[in-house]
Short mmCIF file of C-alpha atoms in Angstrom, two decimals:
data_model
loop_
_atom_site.label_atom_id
_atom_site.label_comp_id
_atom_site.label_asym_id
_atom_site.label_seq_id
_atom_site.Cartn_x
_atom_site.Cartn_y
_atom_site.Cartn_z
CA UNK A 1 -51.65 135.54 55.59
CA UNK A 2 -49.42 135.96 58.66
CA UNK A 3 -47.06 132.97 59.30
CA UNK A 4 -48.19 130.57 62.32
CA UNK A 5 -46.05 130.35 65.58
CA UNK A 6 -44.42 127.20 64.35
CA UNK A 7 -42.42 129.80 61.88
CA UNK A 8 -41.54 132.41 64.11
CA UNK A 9 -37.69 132.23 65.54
CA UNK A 10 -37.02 130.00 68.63
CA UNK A 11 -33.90 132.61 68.85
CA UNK A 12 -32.44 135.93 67.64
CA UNK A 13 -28.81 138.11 67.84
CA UNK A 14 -29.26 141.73 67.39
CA UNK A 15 -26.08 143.66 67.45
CA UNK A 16 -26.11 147.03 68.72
CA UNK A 17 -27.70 147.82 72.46
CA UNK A 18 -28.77 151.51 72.14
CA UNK A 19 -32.41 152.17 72.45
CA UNK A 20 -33.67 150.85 68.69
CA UNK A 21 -31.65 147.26 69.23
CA UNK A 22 -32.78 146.90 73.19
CA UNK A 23 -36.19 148.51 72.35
CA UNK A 24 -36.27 145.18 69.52
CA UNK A 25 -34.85 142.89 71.76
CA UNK A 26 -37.32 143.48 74.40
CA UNK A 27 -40.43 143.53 71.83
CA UNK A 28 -39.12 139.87 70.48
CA UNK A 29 -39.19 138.88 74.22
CA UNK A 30 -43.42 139.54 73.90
CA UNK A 31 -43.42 137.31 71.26
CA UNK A 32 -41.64 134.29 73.27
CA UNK A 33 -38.16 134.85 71.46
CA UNK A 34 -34.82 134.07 73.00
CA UNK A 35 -32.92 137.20 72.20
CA UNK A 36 -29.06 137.54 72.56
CA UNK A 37 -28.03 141.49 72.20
CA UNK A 38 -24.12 141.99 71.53
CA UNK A 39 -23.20 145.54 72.18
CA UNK A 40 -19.42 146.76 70.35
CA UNK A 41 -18.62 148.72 73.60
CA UNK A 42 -21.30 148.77 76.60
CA UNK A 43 -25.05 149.36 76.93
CA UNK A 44 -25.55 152.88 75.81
CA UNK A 45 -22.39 153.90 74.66
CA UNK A 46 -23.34 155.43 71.48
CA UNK A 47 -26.27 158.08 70.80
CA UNK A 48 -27.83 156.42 73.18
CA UNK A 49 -25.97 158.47 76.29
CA UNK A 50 -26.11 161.96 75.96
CA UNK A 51 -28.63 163.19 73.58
CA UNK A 52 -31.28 165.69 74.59
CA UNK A 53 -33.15 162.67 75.68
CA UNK A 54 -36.62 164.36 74.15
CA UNK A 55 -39.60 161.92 73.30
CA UNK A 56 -40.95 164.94 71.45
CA UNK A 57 -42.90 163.57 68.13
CA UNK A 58 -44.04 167.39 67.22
CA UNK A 59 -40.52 167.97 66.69
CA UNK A 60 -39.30 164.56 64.66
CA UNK A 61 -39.12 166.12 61.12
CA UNK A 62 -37.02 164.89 59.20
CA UNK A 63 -33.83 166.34 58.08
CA UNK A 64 -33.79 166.29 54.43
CA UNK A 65 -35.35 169.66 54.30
CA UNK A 66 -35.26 172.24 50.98
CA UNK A 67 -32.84 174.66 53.45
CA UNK A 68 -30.23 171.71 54.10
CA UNK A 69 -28.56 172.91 51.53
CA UNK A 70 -28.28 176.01 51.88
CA UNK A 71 -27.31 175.49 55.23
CA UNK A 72 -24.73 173.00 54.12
CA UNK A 73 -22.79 175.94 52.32
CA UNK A 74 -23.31 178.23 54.75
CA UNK A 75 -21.38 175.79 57.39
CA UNK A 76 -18.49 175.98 54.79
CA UNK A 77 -17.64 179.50 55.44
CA UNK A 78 -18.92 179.79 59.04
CA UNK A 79 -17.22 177.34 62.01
CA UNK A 80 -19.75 178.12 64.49
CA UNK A 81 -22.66 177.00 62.18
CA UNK A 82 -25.07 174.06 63.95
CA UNK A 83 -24.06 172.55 61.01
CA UNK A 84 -20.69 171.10 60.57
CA UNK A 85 -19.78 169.42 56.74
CA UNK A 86 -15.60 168.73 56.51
CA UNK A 87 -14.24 170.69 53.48
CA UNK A 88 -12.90 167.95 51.65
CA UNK A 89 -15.34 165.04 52.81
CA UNK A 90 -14.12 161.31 52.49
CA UNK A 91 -15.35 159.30 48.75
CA UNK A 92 -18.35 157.71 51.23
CA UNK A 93 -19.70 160.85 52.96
CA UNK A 94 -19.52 162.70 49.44
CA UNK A 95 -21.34 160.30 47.87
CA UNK A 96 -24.16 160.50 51.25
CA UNK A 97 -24.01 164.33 50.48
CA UNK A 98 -24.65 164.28 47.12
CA UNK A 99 -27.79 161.51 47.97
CA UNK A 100 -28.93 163.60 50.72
CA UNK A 101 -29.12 166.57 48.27
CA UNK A 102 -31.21 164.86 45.93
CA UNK A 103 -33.49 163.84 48.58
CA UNK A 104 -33.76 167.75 50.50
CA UNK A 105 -36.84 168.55 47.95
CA UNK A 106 -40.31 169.71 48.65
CA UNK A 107 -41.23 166.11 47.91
CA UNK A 108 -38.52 164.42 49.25
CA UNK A 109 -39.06 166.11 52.50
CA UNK A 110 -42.79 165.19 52.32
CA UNK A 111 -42.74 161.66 51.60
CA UNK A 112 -40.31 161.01 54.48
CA UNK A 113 -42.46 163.42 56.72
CA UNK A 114 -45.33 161.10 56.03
CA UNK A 115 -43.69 157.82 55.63
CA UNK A 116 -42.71 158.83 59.44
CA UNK A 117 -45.45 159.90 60.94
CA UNK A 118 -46.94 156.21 62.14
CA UNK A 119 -43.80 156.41 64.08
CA UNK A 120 -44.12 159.44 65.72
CA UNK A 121 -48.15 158.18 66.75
CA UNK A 122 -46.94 155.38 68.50
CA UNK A 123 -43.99 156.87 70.52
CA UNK A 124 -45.71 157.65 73.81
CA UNK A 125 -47.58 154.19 73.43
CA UNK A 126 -45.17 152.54 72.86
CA UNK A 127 -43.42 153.94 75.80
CA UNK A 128 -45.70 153.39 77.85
CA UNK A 129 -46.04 149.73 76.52
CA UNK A 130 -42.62 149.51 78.00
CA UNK A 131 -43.17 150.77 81.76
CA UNK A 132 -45.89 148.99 81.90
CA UNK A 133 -43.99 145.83 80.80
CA UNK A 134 -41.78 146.54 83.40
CA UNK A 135 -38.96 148.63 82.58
CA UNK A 136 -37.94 150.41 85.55
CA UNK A 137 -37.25 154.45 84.46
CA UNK A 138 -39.13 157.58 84.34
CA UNK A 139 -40.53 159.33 82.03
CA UNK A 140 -42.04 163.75 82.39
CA UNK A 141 -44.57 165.01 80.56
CA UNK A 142 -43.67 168.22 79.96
CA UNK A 143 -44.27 170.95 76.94
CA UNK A 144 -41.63 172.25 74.93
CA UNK A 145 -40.94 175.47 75.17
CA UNK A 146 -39.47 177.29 71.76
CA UNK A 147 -37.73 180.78 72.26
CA UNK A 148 -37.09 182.91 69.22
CA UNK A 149 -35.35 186.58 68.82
CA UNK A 150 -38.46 187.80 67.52
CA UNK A 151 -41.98 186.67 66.46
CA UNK A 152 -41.23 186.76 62.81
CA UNK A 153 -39.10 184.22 63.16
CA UNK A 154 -41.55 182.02 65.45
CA UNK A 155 -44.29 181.66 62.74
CA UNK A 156 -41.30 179.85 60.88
CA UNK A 157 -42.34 177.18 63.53
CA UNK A 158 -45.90 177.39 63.80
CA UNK A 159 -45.90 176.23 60.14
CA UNK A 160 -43.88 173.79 60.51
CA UNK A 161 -45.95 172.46 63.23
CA UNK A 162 -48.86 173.01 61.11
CA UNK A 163 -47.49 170.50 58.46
CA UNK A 164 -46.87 168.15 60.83
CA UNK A 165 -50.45 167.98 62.41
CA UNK A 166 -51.34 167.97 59.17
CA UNK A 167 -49.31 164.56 58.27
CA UNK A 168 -51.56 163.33 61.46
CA UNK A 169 -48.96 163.96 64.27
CA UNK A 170 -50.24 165.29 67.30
CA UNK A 171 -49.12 168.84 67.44
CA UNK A 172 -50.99 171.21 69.76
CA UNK A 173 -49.18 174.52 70.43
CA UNK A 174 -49.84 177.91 71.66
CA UNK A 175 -47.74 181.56 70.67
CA UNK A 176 -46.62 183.17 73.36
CA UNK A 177 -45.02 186.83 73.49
CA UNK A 178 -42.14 187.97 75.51
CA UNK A 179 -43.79 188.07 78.60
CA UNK A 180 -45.10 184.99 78.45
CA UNK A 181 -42.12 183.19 77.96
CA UNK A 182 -39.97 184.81 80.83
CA UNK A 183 -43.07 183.54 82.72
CA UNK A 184 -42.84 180.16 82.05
CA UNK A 185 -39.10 180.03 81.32
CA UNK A 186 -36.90 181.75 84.13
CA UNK A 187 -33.61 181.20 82.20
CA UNK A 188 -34.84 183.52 78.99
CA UNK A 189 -32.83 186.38 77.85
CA UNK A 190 -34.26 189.96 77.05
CA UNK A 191 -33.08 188.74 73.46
CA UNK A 192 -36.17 186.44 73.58
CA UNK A 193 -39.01 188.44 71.76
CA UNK A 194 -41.22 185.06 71.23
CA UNK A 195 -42.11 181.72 72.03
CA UNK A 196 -43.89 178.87 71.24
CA UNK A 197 -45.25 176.33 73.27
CA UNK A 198 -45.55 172.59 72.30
CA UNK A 199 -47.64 170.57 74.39
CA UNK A 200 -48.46 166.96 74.78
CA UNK A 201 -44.75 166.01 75.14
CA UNK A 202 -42.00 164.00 76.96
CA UNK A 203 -38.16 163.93 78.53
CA UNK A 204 -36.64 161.49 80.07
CA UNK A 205 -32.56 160.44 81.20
CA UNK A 206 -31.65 158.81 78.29
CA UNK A 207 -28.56 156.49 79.47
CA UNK A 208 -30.80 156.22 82.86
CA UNK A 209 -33.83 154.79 80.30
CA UNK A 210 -31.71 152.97 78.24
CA UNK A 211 -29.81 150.92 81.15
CA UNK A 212 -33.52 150.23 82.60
CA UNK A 213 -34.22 148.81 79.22
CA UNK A 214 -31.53 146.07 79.32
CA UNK A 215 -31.79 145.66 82.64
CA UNK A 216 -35.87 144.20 81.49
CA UNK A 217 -34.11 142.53 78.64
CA UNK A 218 -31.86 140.74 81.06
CA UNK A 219 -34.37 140.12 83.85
CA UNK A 220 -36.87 138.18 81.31
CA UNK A 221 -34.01 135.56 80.09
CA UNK A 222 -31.92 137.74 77.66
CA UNK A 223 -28.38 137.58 77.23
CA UNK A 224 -26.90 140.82 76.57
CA UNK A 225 -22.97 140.62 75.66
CA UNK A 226 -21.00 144.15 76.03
CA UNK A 227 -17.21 144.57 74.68
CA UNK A 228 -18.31 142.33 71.75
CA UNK A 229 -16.93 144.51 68.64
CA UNK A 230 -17.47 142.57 65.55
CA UNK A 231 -14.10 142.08 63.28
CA UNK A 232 -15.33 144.09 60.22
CA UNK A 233 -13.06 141.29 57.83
CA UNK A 234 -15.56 138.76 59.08
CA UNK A 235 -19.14 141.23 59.74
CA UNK A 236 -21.23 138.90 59.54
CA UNK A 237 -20.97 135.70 57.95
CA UNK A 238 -23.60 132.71 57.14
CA UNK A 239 -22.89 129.44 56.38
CA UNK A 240 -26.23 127.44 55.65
CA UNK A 241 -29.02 128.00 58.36
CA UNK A 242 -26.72 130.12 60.62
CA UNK A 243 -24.94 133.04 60.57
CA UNK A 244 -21.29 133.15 62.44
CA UNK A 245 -20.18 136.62 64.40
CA UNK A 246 -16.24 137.13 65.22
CA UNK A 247 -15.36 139.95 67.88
CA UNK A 248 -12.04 141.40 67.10
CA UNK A 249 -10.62 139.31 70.03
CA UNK A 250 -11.82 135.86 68.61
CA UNK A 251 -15.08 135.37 70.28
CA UNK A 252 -18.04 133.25 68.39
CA UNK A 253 -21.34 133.87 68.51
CA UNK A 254 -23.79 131.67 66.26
CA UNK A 255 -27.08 133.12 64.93
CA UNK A 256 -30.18 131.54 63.10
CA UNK A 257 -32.01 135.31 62.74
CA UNK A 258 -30.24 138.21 62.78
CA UNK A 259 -30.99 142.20 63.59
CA UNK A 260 -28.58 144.81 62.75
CA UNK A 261 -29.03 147.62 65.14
CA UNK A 262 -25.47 149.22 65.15
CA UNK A 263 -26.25 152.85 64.66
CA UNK A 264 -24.14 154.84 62.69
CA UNK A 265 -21.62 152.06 62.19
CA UNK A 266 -24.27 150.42 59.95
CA UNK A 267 -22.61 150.78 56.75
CA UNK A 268 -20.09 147.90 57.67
CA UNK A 269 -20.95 145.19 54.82
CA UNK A 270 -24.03 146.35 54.24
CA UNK A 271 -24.14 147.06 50.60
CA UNK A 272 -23.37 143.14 50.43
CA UNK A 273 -26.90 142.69 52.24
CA UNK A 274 -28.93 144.95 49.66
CA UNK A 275 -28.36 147.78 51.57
CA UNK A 276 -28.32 150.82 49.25
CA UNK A 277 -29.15 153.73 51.11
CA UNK A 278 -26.07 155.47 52.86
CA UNK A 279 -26.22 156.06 56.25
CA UNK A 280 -23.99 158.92 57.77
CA UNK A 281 -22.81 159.53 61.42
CA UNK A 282 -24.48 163.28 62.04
CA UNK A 283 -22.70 163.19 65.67
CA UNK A 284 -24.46 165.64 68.35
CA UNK A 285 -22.53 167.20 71.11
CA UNK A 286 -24.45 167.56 74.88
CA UNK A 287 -22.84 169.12 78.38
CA UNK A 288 -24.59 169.44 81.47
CA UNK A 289 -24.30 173.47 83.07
CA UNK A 290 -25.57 174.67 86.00
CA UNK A 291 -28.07 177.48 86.20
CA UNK A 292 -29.52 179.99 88.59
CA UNK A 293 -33.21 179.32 89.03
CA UNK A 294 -35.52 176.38 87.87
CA UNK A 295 -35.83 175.22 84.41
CA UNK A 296 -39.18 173.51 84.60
CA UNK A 297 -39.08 172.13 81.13
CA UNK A 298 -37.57 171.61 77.75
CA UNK A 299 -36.31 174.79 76.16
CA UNK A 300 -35.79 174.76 72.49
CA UNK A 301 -33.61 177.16 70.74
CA UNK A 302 -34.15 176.65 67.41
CA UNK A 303 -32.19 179.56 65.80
CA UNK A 304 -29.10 177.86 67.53
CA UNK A 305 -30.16 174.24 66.73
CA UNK A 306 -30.12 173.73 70.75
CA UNK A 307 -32.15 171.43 73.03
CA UNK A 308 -31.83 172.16 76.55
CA UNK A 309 -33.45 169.22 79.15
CA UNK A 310 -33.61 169.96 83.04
CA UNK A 311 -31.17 167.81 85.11
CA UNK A 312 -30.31 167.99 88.52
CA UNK A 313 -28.98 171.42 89.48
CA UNK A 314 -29.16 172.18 86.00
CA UNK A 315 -29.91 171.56 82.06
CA UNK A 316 -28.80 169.14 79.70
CA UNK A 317 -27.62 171.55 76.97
CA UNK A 318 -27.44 169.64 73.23
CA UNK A 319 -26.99 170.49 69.60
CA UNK A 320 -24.52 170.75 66.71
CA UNK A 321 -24.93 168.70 63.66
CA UNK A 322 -21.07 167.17 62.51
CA UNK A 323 -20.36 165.00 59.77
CA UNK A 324 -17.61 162.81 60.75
CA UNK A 325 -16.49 159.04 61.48
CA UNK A 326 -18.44 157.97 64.50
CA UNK A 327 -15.43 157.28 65.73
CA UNK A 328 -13.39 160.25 65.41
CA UNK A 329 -12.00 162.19 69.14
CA UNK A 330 -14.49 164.87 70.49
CA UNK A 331 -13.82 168.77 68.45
CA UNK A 332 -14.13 171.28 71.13
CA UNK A 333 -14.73 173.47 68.41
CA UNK A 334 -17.97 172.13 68.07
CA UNK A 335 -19.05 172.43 71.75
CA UNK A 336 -17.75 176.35 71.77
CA UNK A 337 -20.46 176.64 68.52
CA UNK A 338 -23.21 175.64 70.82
CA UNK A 339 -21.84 177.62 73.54
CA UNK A 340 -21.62 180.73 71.05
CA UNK A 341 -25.28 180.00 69.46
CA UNK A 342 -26.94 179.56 72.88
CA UNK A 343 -25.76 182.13 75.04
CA UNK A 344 -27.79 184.87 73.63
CA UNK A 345 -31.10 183.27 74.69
CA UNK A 346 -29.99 182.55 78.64
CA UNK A 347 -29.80 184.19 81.63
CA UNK A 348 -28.31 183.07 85.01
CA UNK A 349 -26.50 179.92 83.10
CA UNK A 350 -23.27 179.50 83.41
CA UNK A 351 -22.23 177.66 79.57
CA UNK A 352 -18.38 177.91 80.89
CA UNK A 353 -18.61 175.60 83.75
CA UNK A 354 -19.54 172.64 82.11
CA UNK A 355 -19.52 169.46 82.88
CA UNK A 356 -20.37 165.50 81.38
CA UNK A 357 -19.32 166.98 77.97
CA UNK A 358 -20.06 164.66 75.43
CA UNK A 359 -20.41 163.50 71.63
CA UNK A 360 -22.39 160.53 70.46
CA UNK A 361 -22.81 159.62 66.45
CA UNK A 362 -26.45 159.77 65.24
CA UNK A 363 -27.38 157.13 62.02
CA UNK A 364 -28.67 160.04 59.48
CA UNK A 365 -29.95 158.09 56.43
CA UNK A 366 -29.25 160.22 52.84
CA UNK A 367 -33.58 160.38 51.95
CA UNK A 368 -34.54 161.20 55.46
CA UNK A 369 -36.17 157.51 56.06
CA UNK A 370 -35.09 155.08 58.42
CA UNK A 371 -33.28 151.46 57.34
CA UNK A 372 -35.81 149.06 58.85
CA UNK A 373 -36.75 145.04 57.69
CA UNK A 374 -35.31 142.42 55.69
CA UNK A 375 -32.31 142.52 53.72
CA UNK A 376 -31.06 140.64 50.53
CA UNK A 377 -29.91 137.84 53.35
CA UNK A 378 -32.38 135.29 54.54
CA UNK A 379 -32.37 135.98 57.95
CA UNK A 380 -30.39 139.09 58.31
CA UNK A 381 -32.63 142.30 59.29
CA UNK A 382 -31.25 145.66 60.03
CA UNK A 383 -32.62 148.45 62.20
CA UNK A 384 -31.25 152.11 62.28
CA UNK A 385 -30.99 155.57 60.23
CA UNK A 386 -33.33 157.51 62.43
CA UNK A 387 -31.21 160.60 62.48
CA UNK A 388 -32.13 162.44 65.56
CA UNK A 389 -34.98 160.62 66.41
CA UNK A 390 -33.79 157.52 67.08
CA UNK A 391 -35.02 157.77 71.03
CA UNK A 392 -37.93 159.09 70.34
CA UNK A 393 -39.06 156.18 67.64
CA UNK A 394 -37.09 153.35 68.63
CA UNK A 395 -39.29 151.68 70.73
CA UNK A 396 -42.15 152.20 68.20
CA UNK A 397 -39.60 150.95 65.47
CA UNK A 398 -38.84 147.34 67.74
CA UNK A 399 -42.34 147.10 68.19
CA UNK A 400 -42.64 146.69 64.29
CA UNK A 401 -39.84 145.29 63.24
CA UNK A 402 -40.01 142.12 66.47
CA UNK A 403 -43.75 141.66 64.88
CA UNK A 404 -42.16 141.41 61.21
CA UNK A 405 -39.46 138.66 62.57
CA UNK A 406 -41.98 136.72 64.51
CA UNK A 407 -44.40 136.37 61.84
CA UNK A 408 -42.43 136.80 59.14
CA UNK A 409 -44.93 138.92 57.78
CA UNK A 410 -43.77 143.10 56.99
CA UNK A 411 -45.84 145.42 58.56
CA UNK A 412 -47.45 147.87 56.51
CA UNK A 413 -45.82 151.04 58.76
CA UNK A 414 -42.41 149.02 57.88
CA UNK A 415 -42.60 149.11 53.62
CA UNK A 416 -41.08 152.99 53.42
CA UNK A 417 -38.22 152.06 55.14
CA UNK A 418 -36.88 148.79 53.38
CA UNK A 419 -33.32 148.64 53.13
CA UNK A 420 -32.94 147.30 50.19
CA UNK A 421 -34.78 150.49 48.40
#
């Protein structure tokens, strides 16, 4: 039985204000609950900026795929892999590895494919739910376009995209052959021997979208605190009914109910909330490039591990998968690998004038399942681990987890995810 409105929270803190945090705030809002959001740097600062911006559910498989490891030694001995794994990884990201390896089976893959999916049905609903609520961005529909060296290598998607309808994900798609996709993509190299088209998907500006998002959150009576990094000697504590959260210059913010939305700097304390399953920063590298002629969609290059978005003038050009701290300097070794990977498939784009170069740390959880609900803490919820989908199923994610805190009642979509697993 779901808990009456006396029990819900007059107020809640969520820490983190990238799309999953913001998208929670905002969802607690609908249920008459004062949010405060405390952001470590400023609204969008983390994967929130500069990833392909994609709301592209087809495509949200999880990582933990039977290949990962292969491809994991095959990044070893090659530096322009998509894949990026340091030689002699830290005692935390070994131990994430050696998790994530158990988990990149057959059936690992397929229970977090599944577990999944009611995100990836919601995302353009919930979406919506949020323009229509009054968040003030845009969204395209657009197909994605997938361009391939040959068709071969093209079925390789087409069955992947059968696996996915068959999970229940909306997954339309038509093969193309090379003339097709020069057709419908102007920027395609004579390399390309094959595409497939995706339909029924979205794009959108994501630091444009997620700035719109706050700015709701703020305009309906939220309180949204950037430059508030929390001191990790002190992350967070709880005396009685409320918790207590110290910035690393001395500021105090009190909490009754608490989300956890900090991305890829999640692990901070949380083992001593029940939180078991690592969660690793898989940072993604994006530049914006000028180009020749119109790109009137997505293009997908998924020999390279690329996502390219139109922007003004231009594409959005994204990839590269590195392991490293979250907050480690930009390797420009890692933007000349998707420079190297990508080139073959373009024509008329100019990958050395580049511009907006950027890297942004993306939660990857070690079983390919996000950390979402209740933790070993009264009170204390946490919200993050979506790898690379973390636009693309945040919204859909705050939906649930605002429900779960205002009723106090976990949703059924919510039980694969609990962090305490």
């Amino acid at each position: 039985m779901a808990a009456s409105a006396v029990d819900a929270p007059r107020a809640v803190t969520v820490v983190g204000a990238g799309v999953v945090g913001l998208s929670t705030a905002w969802y607690l809002q609908e249920h008459g609950i004062e949010v405060t959001v405390l952001e470590r740097n400023r609204v969008a600062a983390g994967a929130s900026w500069g990833n392909a911006g994609w709301l592209s559910p087809a495509l949200a498989v999880p990582l933990n795929t039977p290949s990962a490891i292969l491809d994991g030694a095959r990044s070893l001995i090659d530096p322009h892999h998509p894949l990026s794994v340091p030689r002699v990884p830290s005692p935390e990201l070994a131990r994430f590895l050696s998790l994530f390896a158990l988990n990149s089976t057959p059936k690992g893959h397929q229970r977090a494919l599944l577990s999944n999916a009611p995100l990836s049905r919601a995302c353009h609903e919930a979406f919506d739910e949020l323009l229509n609520g009054g968040v003030g961005a845009v969204i395209e529909e657009a197909p994605i376009t997938a361009l391939f060296s040959s068709e071969r290598k093209a079925l390789g998607l087409v069955h992947e995209l059968r696996e996915v309808e068959e999970a229940g994900i909306p997954a339309s798609h038509t093969a193309l052959d090379a003339e097709a996709v020069r057709d419908l993509v102007p920027v395609a190299s004579d390399r390309v021997r094959a595409g497939v088209r995706i339909h029924g998907q979205r794009y959108l500006q994501p630091a444009l979208f997620t700035h719109a998002l706050a700015d709701s959150v703020r305009s309906r009576g939220g309180r949204i605190v950037e430059g508030f990094s929390l001191d990790e000697v002190q992350y967070p504590s709880r005396a009685g009914d409320a918790f207590t959260l110290t910035s690393e210059k001395g500021e105090v913010e009190k909490a009754d109910h608490l989300v956890v939305a900090s991305g890829s700097w999640l692990n901070r304390s949380a083992r001593s909330w029940g939180v078991r399953t690592p969660v690793a920063a898989g940072r993604g590298y994006s530049f914006t490039v000028g180009t020749d002629r119109p790109v009137p969609g997505p293009v997908y290059l998924p020999e390279a591990r690329v996502a390219c978005t139109p922007a003004k003038d231009g594409m959005r050009v994204a990839g590269t998968m590195e392991f490293a701290s979250p907050d480690a300097p930009a390797d420009p070794a890692r933007v000349e690998a998707i420079v190297r990977s990508a080139a073959p498939y373009m024509d008329g784009v100019d990958l050395e004038d580049r511009a907006d170069t950027w890297v942004g740390p993306r939660p990857v959880s070690a079983d390919g399942l996000p950390l979402v609900g209740p933790t070993d803490v009264r009170g204390l919820y946490v919200a993050g681990g979506h790898g690379m989908w973390g636009l693309t199923h945040g919204p859909a994610t705050g939906r649930l987890l605002a429900r779960a805190v205002a009723t106090q009642k976990l949703p059924q979509e919510l039980e694969p995810f609990d962090p305490t697993r």
